[in-house]
mmCIF file of C-alpha atoms in Angstrom:
data_model
loop_
_atom_site.group_PDB
_atom_site.id
_atom_site.type_symbol
_atom_site.label_atom_id
_atom_site.label_comp_id
_atom_site.label_asym_id
_atom_site.label_seq_id
_atom_site.Cartn_x
_atom_site.Cartn_y
_atom_site.Cartn_z
ATOM 1 C CA MET K 1 122.292 132.714 114.756
ATOM 2 C CA THR K 2 121.459 129.536 116.600
ATOM 3 C CA ALA K 3 118.730 126.972 116.076
ATOM 4 C CA THR K 4 116.754 128.568 118.923
ATOM 5 C CA ASP K 5 117.087 132.049 117.464
ATOM 6 C CA PRO K 6 113.590 133.634 117.373
ATOM 7 C CA ALA K 7 114.131 134.874 113.802
ATOM 8 C CA LEU K 8 114.957 131.363 112.605
ATOM 9 C CA THR K 9 112.050 129.903 114.534
ATOM 10 C CA ALA K 10 109.656 132.415 112.955
ATOM 11 C CA LEU K 11 111.141 131.721 109.534
ATOM 12 C CA ALA K 12 110.709 127.974 110.023
ATOM 13 C CA GLN K 13 107.120 128.464 111.188
ATOM 14 C CA GLY K 14 106.389 130.600 108.130
ATOM 15 C CA TRP K 15 107.872 127.957 105.862
ATOM 16 C CA CYS K 16 105.795 125.243 107.587
ATOM 17 C CA ALA K 17 102.631 127.324 107.089
ATOM 18 C CA LEU K 18 103.443 127.842 103.404
ATOM 19 C CA SER K 19 104.172 124.148 102.959
ATOM 20 C CA LEU K 20 100.909 123.249 104.704
ATOM 21 C CA LEU K 21 98.935 125.614 102.471
ATOM 22 C CA HIS K 22 100.554 124.177 99.345
ATOM 23 C CA GLY K 23 99.883 120.618 100.467
ATOM 24 C CA LYS K 24 96.227 121.315 101.266
ATOM 25 C CA ILE K 25 95.642 123.042 97.924
ATOM 26 C CA GLU K 26 97.421 120.379 95.898
ATOM 27 C CA ALA K 27 95.599 117.518 97.637
ATOM 28 C CA HIS K 28 92.205 119.179 97.112
ATOM 29 C CA ILE K 29 92.883 119.816 93.412
ATOM 30 C CA GLU K 30 94.301 116.291 92.990
ATOM 31 C CA ARG K 31 91.115 114.693 94.335
ATOM 32 C CA ALA K 32 88.908 116.807 92.067
ATOM 33 C CA LEU K 33 90.969 116.236 88.906
ATOM 34 C CA GLN K 34 91.256 112.495 89.542
ATOM 35 C CA ALA K 35 87.544 112.110 90.272
ATOM 36 C CA HIS K 36 86.279 114.063 87.270
ATOM 37 C CA HIS K 37 88.999 113.780 84.591
ATOM 38 C CA ASP K 38 91.373 110.929 85.536
ATOM 39 C CA LEU K 39 94.222 113.465 85.699
ATOM 40 C CA SER K 40 96.792 114.116 88.403
ATOM 41 C CA VAL K 41 97.841 117.630 89.337
ATOM 42 C CA ARG K 42 101.199 117.033 87.620
ATOM 43 C CA GLU K 43 99.524 115.785 84.442
ATOM 44 C CA TYR K 44 97.191 118.790 84.388
ATOM 45 C CA SER K 45 100.141 121.143 84.977
ATOM 46 C CA LEU K 46 102.147 119.551 82.178
ATOM 47 C CA LEU K 47 99.261 119.804 79.712
ATOM 48 C CA ASP K 48 98.716 123.419 80.754
ATOM 49 C CA VAL K 49 102.394 124.387 80.373
ATOM 50 C CA LEU K 50 102.746 122.671 77.001
ATOM 51 C CA SER K 51 99.471 124.127 75.709
ATOM 52 C CA ARG K 52 101.009 127.596 76.062
ATOM 53 C CA GLN K 53 103.801 126.874 73.566
ATOM 54 C CA HIS K 54 103.777 128.697 70.261
ATOM 55 C CA GLU K 55 105.681 128.763 66.995
ATOM 56 C CA GLY K 56 108.606 131.159 66.549
ATOM 57 C CA ASP K 57 111.486 132.241 68.765
ATOM 58 C CA GLY K 58 111.174 130.857 72.262
ATOM 59 C CA GLY K 59 107.903 129.183 71.349
ATOM 60 C CA HIS K 60 108.839 125.628 72.217
ATOM 61 C CA LEU K 61 110.173 124.608 75.581
ATOM 62 C CA GLN K 62 113.178 122.428 76.163
ATOM 63 C CA MET K 63 112.593 119.478 78.475
ATOM 64 C CA LYS K 64 114.542 121.222 81.269
ATOM 65 C CA GLN K 65 112.214 124.223 81.027
ATOM 66 C CA VAL K 66 109.196 121.933 81.143
ATOM 67 C CA ALA K 67 110.656 120.095 84.160
ATOM 68 C CA ASP K 68 111.236 123.406 85.948
ATOM 69 C CA ALA K 69 107.693 124.546 85.170
ATOM 70 C CA VAL K 70 106.079 121.416 86.633
ATOM 71 C CA VAL K 71 108.650 121.170 89.458
ATOM 72 C CA LEU K 72 109.919 117.705 88.600
ATOM 73 C CA SER K 73 113.280 116.228 87.677
ATOM 74 C CA GLN K 74 113.972 115.802 83.978
ATOM 75 C CA SER K 75 113.661 112.019 84.266
ATOM 76 C CA ALA K 76 110.313 112.276 86.098
ATOM 77 C CA THR K 77 109.117 114.772 83.477
ATOM 78 C CA THR K 78 110.097 112.379 80.695
ATOM 79 C CA ARG K 79 108.137 109.575 82.377
ATOM 80 C CA LEU K 80 105.143 111.910 82.761
ATOM 81 C CA VAL K 81 105.345 112.914 79.085
ATOM 82 C CA THR K 82 105.497 109.237 78.113
ATOM 83 C CA ARG K 83 102.386 108.414 80.186
ATOM 84 C CA LEU K 84 100.418 111.241 78.591
ATOM 85 C CA GLU K 85 101.745 110.326 75.143
ATOM 86 C CA ASP K 86 100.557 106.734 75.698
ATOM 87 C CA ARG K 87 97.088 108.140 76.473
ATOM 88 C CA GLY K 88 97.128 110.127 73.215
ATOM 89 C CA LEU K 89 97.217 113.497 75.012
ATOM 90 C CA LEU K 90 100.734 114.491 73.896
ATOM 91 C CA GLU K 91 102.947 113.814 70.900
ATOM 92 C CA ARG K 92 106.688 114.199 70.411
ATOM 93 C CA TYR K 93 108.532 115.145 67.247
ATOM 94 C CA LEU K 94 112.054 116.106 66.224
ATOM 95 C CA CYS K 95 113.001 119.759 66.025
ATOM 96 C CA PRO K 96 113.152 120.639 62.322
ATOM 97 C CA THR K 97 116.292 122.774 62.736
ATOM 98 C CA ASP K 98 118.175 120.627 65.281
ATOM 99 C CA ARG K 99 117.606 116.888 64.920
ATOM 100 C CA ARG K 100 118.883 116.380 68.477
ATOM 101 C CA GLY K 101 116.005 118.406 69.926
ATOM 102 C CA ILE K 102 112.646 116.848 70.674
ATOM 103 C CA TYR K 103 109.493 118.893 71.060
ATOM 104 C CA THR K 104 106.323 117.828 72.789
ATOM 105 C CA ASN K 105 102.938 119.156 71.732
ATOM 106 C CA VAL K 106 99.503 118.706 73.221
ATOM 107 C CA THR K 107 97.203 116.773 70.872
ATOM 108 C CA ASP K 108 93.649 117.822 70.104
ATOM 109 C CA ALA K 109 92.474 115.214 72.630
ATOM 110 C CA GLY K 110 94.842 116.702 75.208
ATOM 111 C CA LEU K 111 93.583 120.226 74.535
ATOM 112 C CA GLU K 112 89.988 119.015 74.839
ATOM 113 C CA LEU K 113 90.688 117.285 78.169
ATOM 114 C CA LEU K 114 92.551 120.348 79.425
ATOM 115 C CA ALA K 115 89.608 122.596 78.516
ATOM 116 C CA GLU K 116 87.229 120.232 80.330
ATOM 117 C CA ALA K 117 89.507 120.030 83.390
ATOM 118 C CA ARG K 118 90.317 123.739 83.717
ATOM 119 C CA PRO K 119 87.014 124.693 85.419
ATOM 120 C CA THR K 120 87.443 121.761 87.834
ATOM 121 C CA ASN K 121 90.988 122.875 88.637
ATOM 122 C CA ASP K 122 89.920 126.489 89.135
ATOM 123 C CA ALA K 123 86.929 125.587 91.317
ATOM 124 C CA ALA K 124 89.018 123.215 93.454
ATOM 125 C CA LEU K 125 91.667 125.911 93.876
ATOM 126 C CA ARG K 126 89.028 128.425 94.971
ATOM 127 C CA GLU K 127 87.513 125.907 97.406
ATOM 128 C CA ALA K 128 90.911 125.055 98.901
ATOM 129 C CA LEU K 129 91.822 128.730 99.325
ATOM 130 C CA ASP K 130 88.451 129.522 100.918
ATOM 131 C CA GLU K 131 88.876 126.641 103.350
ATOM 132 C CA ALA K 132 92.448 127.664 104.194
ATOM 133 C CA ALA K 133 91.375 131.297 104.724
ATOM 134 C CA ARG K 134 89.290 130.127 107.687
ATOM 135 C CA ASN K 135 92.503 129.016 109.422
ATOM 136 C CA PRO K 136 94.036 132.059 111.189
ATOM 137 C CA GLU K 137 97.570 130.771 110.579
ATOM 138 C CA LEU K 138 96.987 130.324 106.840
ATOM 139 C CA ALA K 139 94.730 133.329 106.164
ATOM 140 C CA PRO K 140 97.625 135.789 105.623
ATOM 141 C CA LEU K 141 99.190 133.441 103.071
ATOM 142 C CA VAL K 142 95.868 133.046 101.270
ATOM 143 C CA ARG K 143 95.608 136.839 100.997
ATOM 144 C CA VAL K 144 99.097 136.960 99.471
ATOM 145 C CA VAL K 145 98.236 134.222 96.958
ATOM 146 C CA GLU K 146 95.044 136.043 96.018
ATOM 147 C CA SER K 147 96.947 139.307 95.524
ATOM 148 C CA LEU K 148 99.383 137.799 93.016
ATOM 149 C CA LYS K 149 98.160 138.727 89.557
ATOM 150 C CA ALA K 150 101.311 138.425 87.451
ATOM 151 C CA PRO K 151 101.718 135.224 85.428
ATOM 152 C CA VAL K 152 104.694 133.086 86.278
ATOM 153 C CA THR K 153 107.236 133.097 83.465
ATOM 154 C CA LEU K 154 109.696 130.338 82.801
ATOM 155 C CA PRO K 155 113.416 131.080 82.935
ATOM 156 C CA ALA K 156 115.169 130.793 79.588
#
């Protein structure tokens, strides 16, 4: 295949459309979360991921799993955790069975902020998808997003 191959061109156009949809959605949600809750999309995502942890086998996430879930490098995730910890929204503690492991939990204040921000996030997502659906190039992607019902699970 060459760079002018129609299959590659179509693939590249599809990827550009997907990237555009993602960017539009993320920017819309970012503006809403910042305006109403002083949270970025990444901060909201981190609080959401960590709020789903539980006690028992596989209940706590390693930092690599958290980084994968919020689509950041481990160092960027650590900086994000530190910022939210400084705001009193997260807390870190040593793993009781492996002193080398560090867990991060959402504090009560973090859970409260997350609960307040969730409707804003959901409404902004709906608004962004509705707006994108009016674009003929993005409408098929919006339909696919809306058809996805399965929760995303983190790799072990």
